[in-house]
Coordinates of C-alpha atoms and ligand atoms in Angstrom, one line a residue:
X1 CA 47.0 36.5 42.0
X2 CA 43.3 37.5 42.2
X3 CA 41.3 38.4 38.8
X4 CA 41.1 41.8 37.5
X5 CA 37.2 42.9 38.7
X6 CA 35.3 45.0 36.2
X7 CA 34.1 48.6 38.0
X8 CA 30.1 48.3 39.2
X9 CA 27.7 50.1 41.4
X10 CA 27.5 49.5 44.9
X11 CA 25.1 46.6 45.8
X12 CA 24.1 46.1 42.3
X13 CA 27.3 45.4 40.8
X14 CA 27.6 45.3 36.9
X15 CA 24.1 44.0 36.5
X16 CA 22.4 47.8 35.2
X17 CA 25.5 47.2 32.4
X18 CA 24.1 44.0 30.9
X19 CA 20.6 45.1 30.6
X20 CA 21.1 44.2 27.1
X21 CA 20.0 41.2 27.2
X22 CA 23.5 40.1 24.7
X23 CA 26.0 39.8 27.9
X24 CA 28.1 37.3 25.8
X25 CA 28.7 41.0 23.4
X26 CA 29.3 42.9 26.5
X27 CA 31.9 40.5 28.1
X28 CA 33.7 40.1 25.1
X29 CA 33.9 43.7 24.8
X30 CA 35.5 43.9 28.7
X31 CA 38.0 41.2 27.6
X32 CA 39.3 43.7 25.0
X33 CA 40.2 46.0 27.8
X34 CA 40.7 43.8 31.1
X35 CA 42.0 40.4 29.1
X36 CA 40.9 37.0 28.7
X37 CA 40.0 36.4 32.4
X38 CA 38.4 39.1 34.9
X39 CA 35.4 39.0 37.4
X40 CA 32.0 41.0 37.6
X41 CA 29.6 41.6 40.8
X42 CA 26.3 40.6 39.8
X43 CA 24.3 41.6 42.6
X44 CA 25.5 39.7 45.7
X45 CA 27.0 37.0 43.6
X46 CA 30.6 36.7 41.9
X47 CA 30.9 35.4 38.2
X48 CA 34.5 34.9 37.2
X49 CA 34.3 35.4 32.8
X50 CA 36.2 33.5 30.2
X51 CA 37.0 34.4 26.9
X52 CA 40.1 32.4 25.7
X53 CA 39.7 29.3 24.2
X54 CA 43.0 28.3 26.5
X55 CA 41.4 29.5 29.6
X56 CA 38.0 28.4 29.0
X57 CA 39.5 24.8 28.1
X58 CA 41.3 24.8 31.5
X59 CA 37.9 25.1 33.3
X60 CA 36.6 22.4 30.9
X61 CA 39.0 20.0 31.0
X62 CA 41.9 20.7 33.7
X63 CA 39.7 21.9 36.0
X64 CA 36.8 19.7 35.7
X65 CA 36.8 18.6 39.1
X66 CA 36.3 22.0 40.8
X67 CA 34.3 23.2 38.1
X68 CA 31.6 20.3 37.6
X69 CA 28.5 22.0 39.0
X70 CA 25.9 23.5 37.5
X71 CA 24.5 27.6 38.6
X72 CA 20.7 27.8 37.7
X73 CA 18.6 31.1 37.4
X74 CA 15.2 30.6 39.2
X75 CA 13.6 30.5 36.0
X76 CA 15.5 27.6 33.9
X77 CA 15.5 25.9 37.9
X78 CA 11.9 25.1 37.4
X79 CA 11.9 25.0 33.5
X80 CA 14.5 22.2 33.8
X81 CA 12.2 20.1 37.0
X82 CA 15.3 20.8 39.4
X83 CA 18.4 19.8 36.5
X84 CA 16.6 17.0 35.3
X85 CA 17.9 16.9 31.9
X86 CA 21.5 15.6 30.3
X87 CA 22.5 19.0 29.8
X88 CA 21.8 20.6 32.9
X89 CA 22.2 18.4 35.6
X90 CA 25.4 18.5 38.1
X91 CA 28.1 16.0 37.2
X92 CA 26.9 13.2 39.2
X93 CA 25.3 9.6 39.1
X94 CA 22.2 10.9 37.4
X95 CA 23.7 12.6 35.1
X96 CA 25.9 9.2 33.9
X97 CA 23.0 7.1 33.7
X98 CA 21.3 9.7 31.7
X99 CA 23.9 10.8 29.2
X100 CA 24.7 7.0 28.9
X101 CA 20.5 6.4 27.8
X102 CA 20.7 9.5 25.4
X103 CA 23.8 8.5 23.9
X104 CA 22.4 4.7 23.3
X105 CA 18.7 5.5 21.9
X106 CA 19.1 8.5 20.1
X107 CA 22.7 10.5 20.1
X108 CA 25.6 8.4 19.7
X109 CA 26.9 7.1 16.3
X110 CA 25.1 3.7 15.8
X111 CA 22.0 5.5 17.1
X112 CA 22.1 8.3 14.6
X113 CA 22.4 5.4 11.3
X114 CA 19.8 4.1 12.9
X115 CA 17.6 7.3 12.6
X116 CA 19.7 8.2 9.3
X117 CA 15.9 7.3 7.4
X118 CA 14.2 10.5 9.3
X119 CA 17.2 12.7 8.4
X120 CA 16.8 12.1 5.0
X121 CA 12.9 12.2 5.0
X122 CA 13.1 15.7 6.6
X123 CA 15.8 16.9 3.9
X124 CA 13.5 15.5 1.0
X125 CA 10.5 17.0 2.3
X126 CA 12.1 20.6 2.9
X127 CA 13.6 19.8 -1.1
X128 CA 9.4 19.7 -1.8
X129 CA 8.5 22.5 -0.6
X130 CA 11.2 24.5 -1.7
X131 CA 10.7 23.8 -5.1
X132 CA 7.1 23.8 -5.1
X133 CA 7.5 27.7 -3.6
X134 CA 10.2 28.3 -6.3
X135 CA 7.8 27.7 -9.6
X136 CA 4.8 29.0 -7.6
X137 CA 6.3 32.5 -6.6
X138 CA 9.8 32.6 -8.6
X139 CA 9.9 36.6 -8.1
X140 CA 9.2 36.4 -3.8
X141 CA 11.2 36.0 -1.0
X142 CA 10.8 32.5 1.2
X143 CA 10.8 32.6 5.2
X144 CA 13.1 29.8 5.4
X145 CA 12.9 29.4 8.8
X146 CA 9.3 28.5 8.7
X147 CA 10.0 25.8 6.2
X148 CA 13.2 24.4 8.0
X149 CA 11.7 24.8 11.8
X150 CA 8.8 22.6 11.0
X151 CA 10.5 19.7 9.5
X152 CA 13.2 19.7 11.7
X153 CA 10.8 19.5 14.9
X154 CA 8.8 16.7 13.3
X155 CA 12.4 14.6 13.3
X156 CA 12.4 15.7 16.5
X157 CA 9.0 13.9 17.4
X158 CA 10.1 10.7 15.3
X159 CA 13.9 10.6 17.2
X160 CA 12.0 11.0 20.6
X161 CA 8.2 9.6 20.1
X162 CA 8.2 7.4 17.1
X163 CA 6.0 9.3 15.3
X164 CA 5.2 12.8 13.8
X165 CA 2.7 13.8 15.3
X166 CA -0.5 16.8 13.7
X167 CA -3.1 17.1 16.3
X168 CA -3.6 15.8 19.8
X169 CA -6.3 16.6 22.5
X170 CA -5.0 17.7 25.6
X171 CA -7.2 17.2 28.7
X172 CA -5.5 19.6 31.0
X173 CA -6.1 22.2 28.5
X174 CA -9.0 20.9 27.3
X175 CA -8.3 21.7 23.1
X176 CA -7.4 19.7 20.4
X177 CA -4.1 21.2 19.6
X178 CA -2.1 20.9 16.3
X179 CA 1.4 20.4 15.8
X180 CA 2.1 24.2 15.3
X181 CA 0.5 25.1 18.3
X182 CA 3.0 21.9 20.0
X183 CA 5.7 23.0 19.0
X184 CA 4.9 27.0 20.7
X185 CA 4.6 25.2 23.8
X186 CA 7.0 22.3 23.9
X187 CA 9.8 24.7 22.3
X188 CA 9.1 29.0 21.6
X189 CA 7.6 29.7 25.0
X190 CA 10.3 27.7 26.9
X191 CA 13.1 29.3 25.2
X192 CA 11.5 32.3 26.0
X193 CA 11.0 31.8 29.2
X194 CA 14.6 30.6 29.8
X195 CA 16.3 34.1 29.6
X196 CA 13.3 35.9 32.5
X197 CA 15.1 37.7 34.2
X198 CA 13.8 37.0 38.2
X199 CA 16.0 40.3 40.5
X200 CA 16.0 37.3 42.8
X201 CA 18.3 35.4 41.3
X202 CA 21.1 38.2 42.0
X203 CA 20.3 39.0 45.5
X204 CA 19.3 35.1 47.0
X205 CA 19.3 36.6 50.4
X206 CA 16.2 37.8 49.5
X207 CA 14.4 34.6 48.3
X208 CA 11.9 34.8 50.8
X209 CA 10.2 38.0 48.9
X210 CA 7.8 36.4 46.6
X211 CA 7.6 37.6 42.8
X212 CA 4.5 36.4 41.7
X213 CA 4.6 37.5 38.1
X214 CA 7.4 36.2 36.8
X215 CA 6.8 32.9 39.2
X216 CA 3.1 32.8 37.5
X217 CA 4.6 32.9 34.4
X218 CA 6.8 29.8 34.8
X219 CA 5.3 27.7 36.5
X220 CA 2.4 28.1 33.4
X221 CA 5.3 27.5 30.8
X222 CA 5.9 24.4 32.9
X223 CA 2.3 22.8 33.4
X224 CA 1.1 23.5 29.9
X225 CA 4.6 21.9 28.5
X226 CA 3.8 18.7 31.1
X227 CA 0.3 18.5 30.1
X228 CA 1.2 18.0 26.5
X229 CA 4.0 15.9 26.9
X230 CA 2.2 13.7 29.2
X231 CA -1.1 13.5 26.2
X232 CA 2.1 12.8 23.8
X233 CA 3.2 10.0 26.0
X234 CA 0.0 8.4 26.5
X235 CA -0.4 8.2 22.7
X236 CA 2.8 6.0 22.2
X237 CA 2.1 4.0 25.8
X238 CA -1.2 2.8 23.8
X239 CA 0.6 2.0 20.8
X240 CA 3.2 0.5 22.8
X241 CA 0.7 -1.7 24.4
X242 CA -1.0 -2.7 21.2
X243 CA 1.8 -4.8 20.0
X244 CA 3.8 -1.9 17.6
X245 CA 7.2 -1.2 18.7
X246 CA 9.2 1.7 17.4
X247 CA 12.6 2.4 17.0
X248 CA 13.2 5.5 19.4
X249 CA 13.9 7.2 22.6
X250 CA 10.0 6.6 24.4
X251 CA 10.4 2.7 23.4
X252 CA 14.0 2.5 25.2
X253 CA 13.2 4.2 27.8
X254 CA 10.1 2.5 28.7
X255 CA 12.2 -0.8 28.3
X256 CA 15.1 0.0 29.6
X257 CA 15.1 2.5 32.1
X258 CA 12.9 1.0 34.8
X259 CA 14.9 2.7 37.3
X260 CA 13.5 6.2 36.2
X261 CA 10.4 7.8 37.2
X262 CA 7.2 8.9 34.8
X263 CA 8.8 12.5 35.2
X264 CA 12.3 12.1 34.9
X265 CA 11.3 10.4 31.2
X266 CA 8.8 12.8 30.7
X267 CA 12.0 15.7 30.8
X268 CA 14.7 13.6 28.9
X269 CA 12.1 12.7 26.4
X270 CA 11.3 16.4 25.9
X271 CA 15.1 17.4 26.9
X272 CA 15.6 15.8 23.2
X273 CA 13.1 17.8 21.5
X274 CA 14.2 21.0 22.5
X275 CA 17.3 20.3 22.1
X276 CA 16.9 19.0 17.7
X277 CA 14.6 21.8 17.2
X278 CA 16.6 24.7 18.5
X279 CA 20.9 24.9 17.8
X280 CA 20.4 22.9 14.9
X281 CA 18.2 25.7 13.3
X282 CA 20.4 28.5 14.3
X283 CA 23.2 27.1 12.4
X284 CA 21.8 26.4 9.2
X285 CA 19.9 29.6 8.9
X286 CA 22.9 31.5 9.8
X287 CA 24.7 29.5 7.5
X288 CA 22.7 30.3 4.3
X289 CA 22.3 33.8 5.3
X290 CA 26.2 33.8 4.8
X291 CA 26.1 32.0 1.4
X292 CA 23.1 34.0 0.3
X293 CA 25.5 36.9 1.1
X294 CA 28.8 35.9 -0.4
X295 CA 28.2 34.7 -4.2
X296 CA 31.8 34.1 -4.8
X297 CA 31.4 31.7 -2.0
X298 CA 28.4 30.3 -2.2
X299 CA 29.5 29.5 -6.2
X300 CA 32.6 27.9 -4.8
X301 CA 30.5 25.5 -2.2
X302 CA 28.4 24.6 -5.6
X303 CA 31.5 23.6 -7.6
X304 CA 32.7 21.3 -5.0
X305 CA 29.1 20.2 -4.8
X306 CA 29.1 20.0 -8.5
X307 CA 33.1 18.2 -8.9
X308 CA 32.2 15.5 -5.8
X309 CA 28.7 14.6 -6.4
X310 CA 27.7 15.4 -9.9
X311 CA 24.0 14.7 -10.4
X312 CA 23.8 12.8 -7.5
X313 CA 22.0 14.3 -4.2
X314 CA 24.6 15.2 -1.7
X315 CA 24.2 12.5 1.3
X316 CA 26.0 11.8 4.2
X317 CA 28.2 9.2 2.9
X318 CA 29.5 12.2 0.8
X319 CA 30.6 14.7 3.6
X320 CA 33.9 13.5 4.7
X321 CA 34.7 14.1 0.4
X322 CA 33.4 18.0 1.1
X323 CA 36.0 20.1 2.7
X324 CA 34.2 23.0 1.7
X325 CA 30.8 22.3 3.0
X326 CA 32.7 20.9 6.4
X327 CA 34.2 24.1 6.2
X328 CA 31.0 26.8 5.6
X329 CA 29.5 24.6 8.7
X330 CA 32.4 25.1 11.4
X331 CA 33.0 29.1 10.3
X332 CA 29.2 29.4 11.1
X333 CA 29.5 28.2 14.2
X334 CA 32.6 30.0 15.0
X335 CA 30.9 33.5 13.9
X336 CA 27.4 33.0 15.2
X337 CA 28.2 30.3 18.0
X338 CA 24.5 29.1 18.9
X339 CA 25.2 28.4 22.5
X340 CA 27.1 32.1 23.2
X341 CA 27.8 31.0 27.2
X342 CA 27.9 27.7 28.6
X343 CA 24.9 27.5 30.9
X344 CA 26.7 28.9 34.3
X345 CA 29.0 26.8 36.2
X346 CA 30.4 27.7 39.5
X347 CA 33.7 26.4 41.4
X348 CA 32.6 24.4 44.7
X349 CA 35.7 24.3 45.9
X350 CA 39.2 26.9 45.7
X351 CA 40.8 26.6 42.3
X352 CA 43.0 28.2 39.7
X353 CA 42.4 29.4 36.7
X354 CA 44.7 31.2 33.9
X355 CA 47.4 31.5 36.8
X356 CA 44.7 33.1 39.2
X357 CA 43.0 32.0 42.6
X358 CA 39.0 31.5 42.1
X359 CA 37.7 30.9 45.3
X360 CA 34.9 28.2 46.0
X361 CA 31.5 29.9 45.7
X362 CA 32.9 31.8 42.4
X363 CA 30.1 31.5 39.5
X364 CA 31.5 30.8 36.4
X365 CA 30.7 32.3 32.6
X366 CA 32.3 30.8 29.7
X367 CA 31.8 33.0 26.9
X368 CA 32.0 30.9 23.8
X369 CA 31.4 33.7 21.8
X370 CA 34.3 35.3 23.2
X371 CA 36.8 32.5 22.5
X372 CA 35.4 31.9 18.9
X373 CA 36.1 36.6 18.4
X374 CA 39.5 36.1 19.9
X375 CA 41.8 38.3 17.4
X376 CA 44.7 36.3 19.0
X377 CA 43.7 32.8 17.9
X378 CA 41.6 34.1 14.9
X379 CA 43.0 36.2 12.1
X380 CA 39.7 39.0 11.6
X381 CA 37.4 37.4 13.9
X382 CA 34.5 39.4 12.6
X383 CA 34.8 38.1 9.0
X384 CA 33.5 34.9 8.1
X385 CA 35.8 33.1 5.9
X386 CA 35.2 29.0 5.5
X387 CA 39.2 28.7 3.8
X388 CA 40.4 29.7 7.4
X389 CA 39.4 25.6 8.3
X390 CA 40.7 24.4 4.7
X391 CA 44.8 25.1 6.1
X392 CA 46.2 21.3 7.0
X393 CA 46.3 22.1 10.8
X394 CA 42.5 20.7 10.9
X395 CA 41.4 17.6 10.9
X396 CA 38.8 17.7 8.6
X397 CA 36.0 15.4 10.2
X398 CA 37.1 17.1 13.8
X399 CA 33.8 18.4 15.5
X400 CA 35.3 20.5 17.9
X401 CA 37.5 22.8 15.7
X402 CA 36.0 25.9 17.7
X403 CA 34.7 26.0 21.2
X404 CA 30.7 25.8 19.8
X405 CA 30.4 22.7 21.0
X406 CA 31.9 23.0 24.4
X407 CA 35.0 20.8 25.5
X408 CA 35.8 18.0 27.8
X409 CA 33.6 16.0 29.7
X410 CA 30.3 18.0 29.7
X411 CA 31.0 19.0 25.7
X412 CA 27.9 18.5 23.4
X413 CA 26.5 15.4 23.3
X414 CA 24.3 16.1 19.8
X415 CA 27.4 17.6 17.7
X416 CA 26.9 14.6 15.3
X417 CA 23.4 14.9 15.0
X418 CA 23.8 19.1 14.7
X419 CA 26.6 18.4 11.5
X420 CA 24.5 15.7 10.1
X421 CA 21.6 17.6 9.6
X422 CA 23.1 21.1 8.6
X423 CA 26.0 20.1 6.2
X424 CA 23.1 17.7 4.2
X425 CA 21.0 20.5 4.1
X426 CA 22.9 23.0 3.2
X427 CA 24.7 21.1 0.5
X428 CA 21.7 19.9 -0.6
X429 CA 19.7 23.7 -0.3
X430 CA 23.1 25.5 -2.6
X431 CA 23.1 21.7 -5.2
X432 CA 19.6 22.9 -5.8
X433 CA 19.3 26.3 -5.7
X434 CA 20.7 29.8 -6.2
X435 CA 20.2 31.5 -2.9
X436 CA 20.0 35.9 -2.9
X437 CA 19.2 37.9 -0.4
X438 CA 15.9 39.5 -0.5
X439 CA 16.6 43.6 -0.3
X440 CA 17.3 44.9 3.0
X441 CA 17.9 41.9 4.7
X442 CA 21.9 42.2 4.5
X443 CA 21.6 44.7 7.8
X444 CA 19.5 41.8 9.9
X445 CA 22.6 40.1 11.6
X446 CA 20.8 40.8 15.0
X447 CA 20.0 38.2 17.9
X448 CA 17.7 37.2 20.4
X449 CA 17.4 34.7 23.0
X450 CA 19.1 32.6 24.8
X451 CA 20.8 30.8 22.1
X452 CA 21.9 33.4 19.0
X453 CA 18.6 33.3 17.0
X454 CA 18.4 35.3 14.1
X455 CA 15.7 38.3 15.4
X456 CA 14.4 38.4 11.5
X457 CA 13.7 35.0 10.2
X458 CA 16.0 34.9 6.6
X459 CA 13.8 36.3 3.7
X460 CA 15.5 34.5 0.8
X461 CA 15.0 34.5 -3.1
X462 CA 15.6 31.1 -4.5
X463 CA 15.6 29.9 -8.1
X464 CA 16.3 26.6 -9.3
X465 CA 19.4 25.6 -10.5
X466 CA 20.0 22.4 -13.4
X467 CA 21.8 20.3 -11.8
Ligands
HEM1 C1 25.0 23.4 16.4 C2 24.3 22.8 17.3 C3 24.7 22.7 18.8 C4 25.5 23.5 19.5 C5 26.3 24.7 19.1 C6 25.5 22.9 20.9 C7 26.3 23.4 21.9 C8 26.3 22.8 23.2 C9 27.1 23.3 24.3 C10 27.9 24.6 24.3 C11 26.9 22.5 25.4 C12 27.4 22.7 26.8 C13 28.7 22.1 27.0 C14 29.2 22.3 28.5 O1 28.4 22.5 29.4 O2 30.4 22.3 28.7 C15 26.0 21.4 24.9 C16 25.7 20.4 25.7 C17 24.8 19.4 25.3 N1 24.2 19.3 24.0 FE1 24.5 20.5 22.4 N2 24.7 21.8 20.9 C18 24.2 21.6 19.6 C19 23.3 20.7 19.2 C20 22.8 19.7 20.0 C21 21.8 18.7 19.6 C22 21.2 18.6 18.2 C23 21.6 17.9 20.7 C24 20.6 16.8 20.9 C25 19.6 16.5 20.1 C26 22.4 18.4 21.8 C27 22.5 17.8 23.0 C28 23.3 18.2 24.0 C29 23.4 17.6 25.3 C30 22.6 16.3 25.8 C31 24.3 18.3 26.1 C32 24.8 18.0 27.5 C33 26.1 17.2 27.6 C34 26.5 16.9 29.0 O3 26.2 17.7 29.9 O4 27.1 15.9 29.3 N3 23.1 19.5 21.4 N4 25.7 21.6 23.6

């Protein structure tokens, strides 16, 4: 049987109807009409869509095999140095010895106790400063984000550099720059630059035309993000050198990964960076943009909050006694999943999926979104309602109750990490305050990006509970 195909234009294909910029809406939209499974033109190349969880775990799991390689745009090619990072390199021996090194020093379970101290630094400190803003301007809205982002990328720096770190001169770009202007370059402008758009990337029989704009543009990204990851570096080799070891990724690298060049580390150091201060954000903002919502909710979350921990500070010990916070975290990544499509895959050799032939060559799109919207696996998709994960057919501690996360082999590697950080801080951000909306910003449920950022940071207004 061969896929339904989704009407185009000649020679362009279906590419003028994701202009959008939101193709993960637009395909889930076509799978209401041409099902679960069906294939677009985009320019010269094929992409074969998912949007079941079923079909989607078949390409994950069943199909692995077929399905292991990774489809870069020109853009995230050179972004990535050529796949040199965990998450998208091609299943091979690289890609072993590199998830096995992430896992090890920073991502696996024993690793994250052992960086358990910087998660709870980061929640105390964002604790600070939301109280200090709550006395200071009780009647104004907070930019959460602003708060939350910072922190979060300074655990970042600790997990993958040892330190946090506030200024640094970089000789390439000859200024001192401080930790705000780091993070623009190590993690804004390269998620930013991740969803350019090169028309080469459709038609690749015309890679030979140059397009130096978009090419400029990248390869700037790139050279500004080495230049201050290699000043970063150099920083920690001194320290290194000196005598004082640290416990994170830089230190185990540099001891155990002799087989790995200065730029391959360079990348998996930074691959962790980008990768804390990003999904992990998404979540928990979406998450108390929910709650700020939904007062009979949020009020629910507190009384379990109130019932499990009393005047204690919610930790992670306590999680696996919250089914309601475990609950609040999994329905906001269900309704806002941060990664909407897998970063592209395509079939190198023939293979079935759902039933169907998908001939080698095929790229493949697995709409996460889709599967999480499906109205035959989820009873009003569109709502979000925690109590859906409260029935007894989930597990309560499962990570990988929706597709968020991915599945199979390549499934995420930080999904610990990601629940660690947002269930602590959003049970500890509703145990200490009473979270409203500010006016207006009920309506600001739009994204941007390449993962599902909120396009207005959340204006809050907090006041301080007695707990
Ligand atoms: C809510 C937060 C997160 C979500 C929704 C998420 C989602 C995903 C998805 C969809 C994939 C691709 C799976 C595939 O290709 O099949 C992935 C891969 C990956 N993620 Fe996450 N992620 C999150 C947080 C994190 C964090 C915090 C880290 C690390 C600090 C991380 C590290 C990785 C790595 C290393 C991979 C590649 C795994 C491999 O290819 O073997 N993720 N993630």
């Amino acid at each position: 049987m061969i896929v339904a195909v989704i009407p185009g234009l000649p020679v362009i294909g279906n590419l003028l109807q994701l202009k959008e910029k939101k193709p993960y809406k637009t395909f889930t939209q076509w799978s209401q009409k041409y099902g679960p499974i069906y294939s677009i033109q985009t320019g010269a190349s094929t992409l074969i869509v998912l949007n079941s969880t079923d079909v989607a775990k078949e390409a994950m799991v069943t199909r692995y095999s077929s399905i292991s390689s990774r489809k870069l745009s020109n853009a995230l090619r050179i972004l990535t140095s050529d796949k040199c990072m965990v998450a998208t390199s091609d299943y091979n021996d690289f890609h072993k010895m590199v998830k096995r090194h992430i896992l090890t020093s920073v991502l696996g379970a024993n690793a994250q106790k052992r960086h358990r101290c910087h998660r709870e630094t980061m929640i105390e400190n964002i604790s600070k400063q939301l109280n200090e803003y709550a006395k200071t301007h009780p009647a104004e809205a907070v930019n959460f984000r602003n708060i939350f982002a910072s922190e979060l990328f300074g655990l970042a720096l600790k997990q993958a550099l040892g330190n946090i770190v506030d200024a640094i001169y970089v000789e390439e770009l000859g200024a001192t720059l401080s930790k705000d202007d780091i993070y623009k370059i190590l993690v804004i402008d390269i998620m930013e630059g991740a969803i350019e758009v090169d028309w080469r990337d459709f038609f690749p029989y015309l890679k030979w035309i140059p397009n130096k704009s978009m090419e400029m543009k990248i390869h700037r990204m790139y050279s500004r993000r080495k230049a201050v990851m290699q000043a970063l570096m150099n920083e920690q080799k001194k320290r290194i050198a000196s005598g004082k070891e640290l416990n994170c990724y830089i230190d185990y690298l540099l001891s155990e990964a002799k087989e790995l060049t200065e730029e391959q580390i360079l990348m998996l150091l930074w691959e962790t960076i980008i990768e804390t201060s990003d999904t992990t954000l998404v979540t928990t903002e979406w998450a108390m943009f929910e709650l700020a919502k939904d007062k009979k909710r949020q009020e629910r979350l507190y009384q379990e909050l109130q019932n499990v921990c009393g005047r204690e500070k919610v930790s992670e010990d306590m999680l696996s006694k919250l089914p309601y916070l475990m609950a609040v975290f999994h329905e906001t990544l269900r309704k806002h999943s941060p990664a909407p499509i897998v970063p592209l895959r395509y079939a190198h050799e023939d293979t079935q999926l759902g039933g169907y032939h998908i001939p080698a060559g095929s790229e493949i799109a697995i709409n996460i979104y889709g599967c999480n919207m499906d109205e035959k696996r989820w009873e009003d998709p569109f709502q979000w309602m925690p109590e859906r994960f409260l029935d007894e057919g989930y597990e309560m501690m499962d990570l990988q109750k929706t597709m968020a996360f991915g599945a199979g082999k390549r499934v995420c590697s930080g999904s610990l990490q990601a629940m660690l950080i947002a269930c602590t801080a959003i049970g500890r951000l509703i145990q200490e305050f009473e979270w409203t909306l500010n006016e207006g910003e009920e309506e600001n449920v739009d994204t941007v990006g390449l993962t599902t950022h909120k396009l207005y940071p959340l204006q809050v207004k907090i006041k301080q509970r007695n707990y």
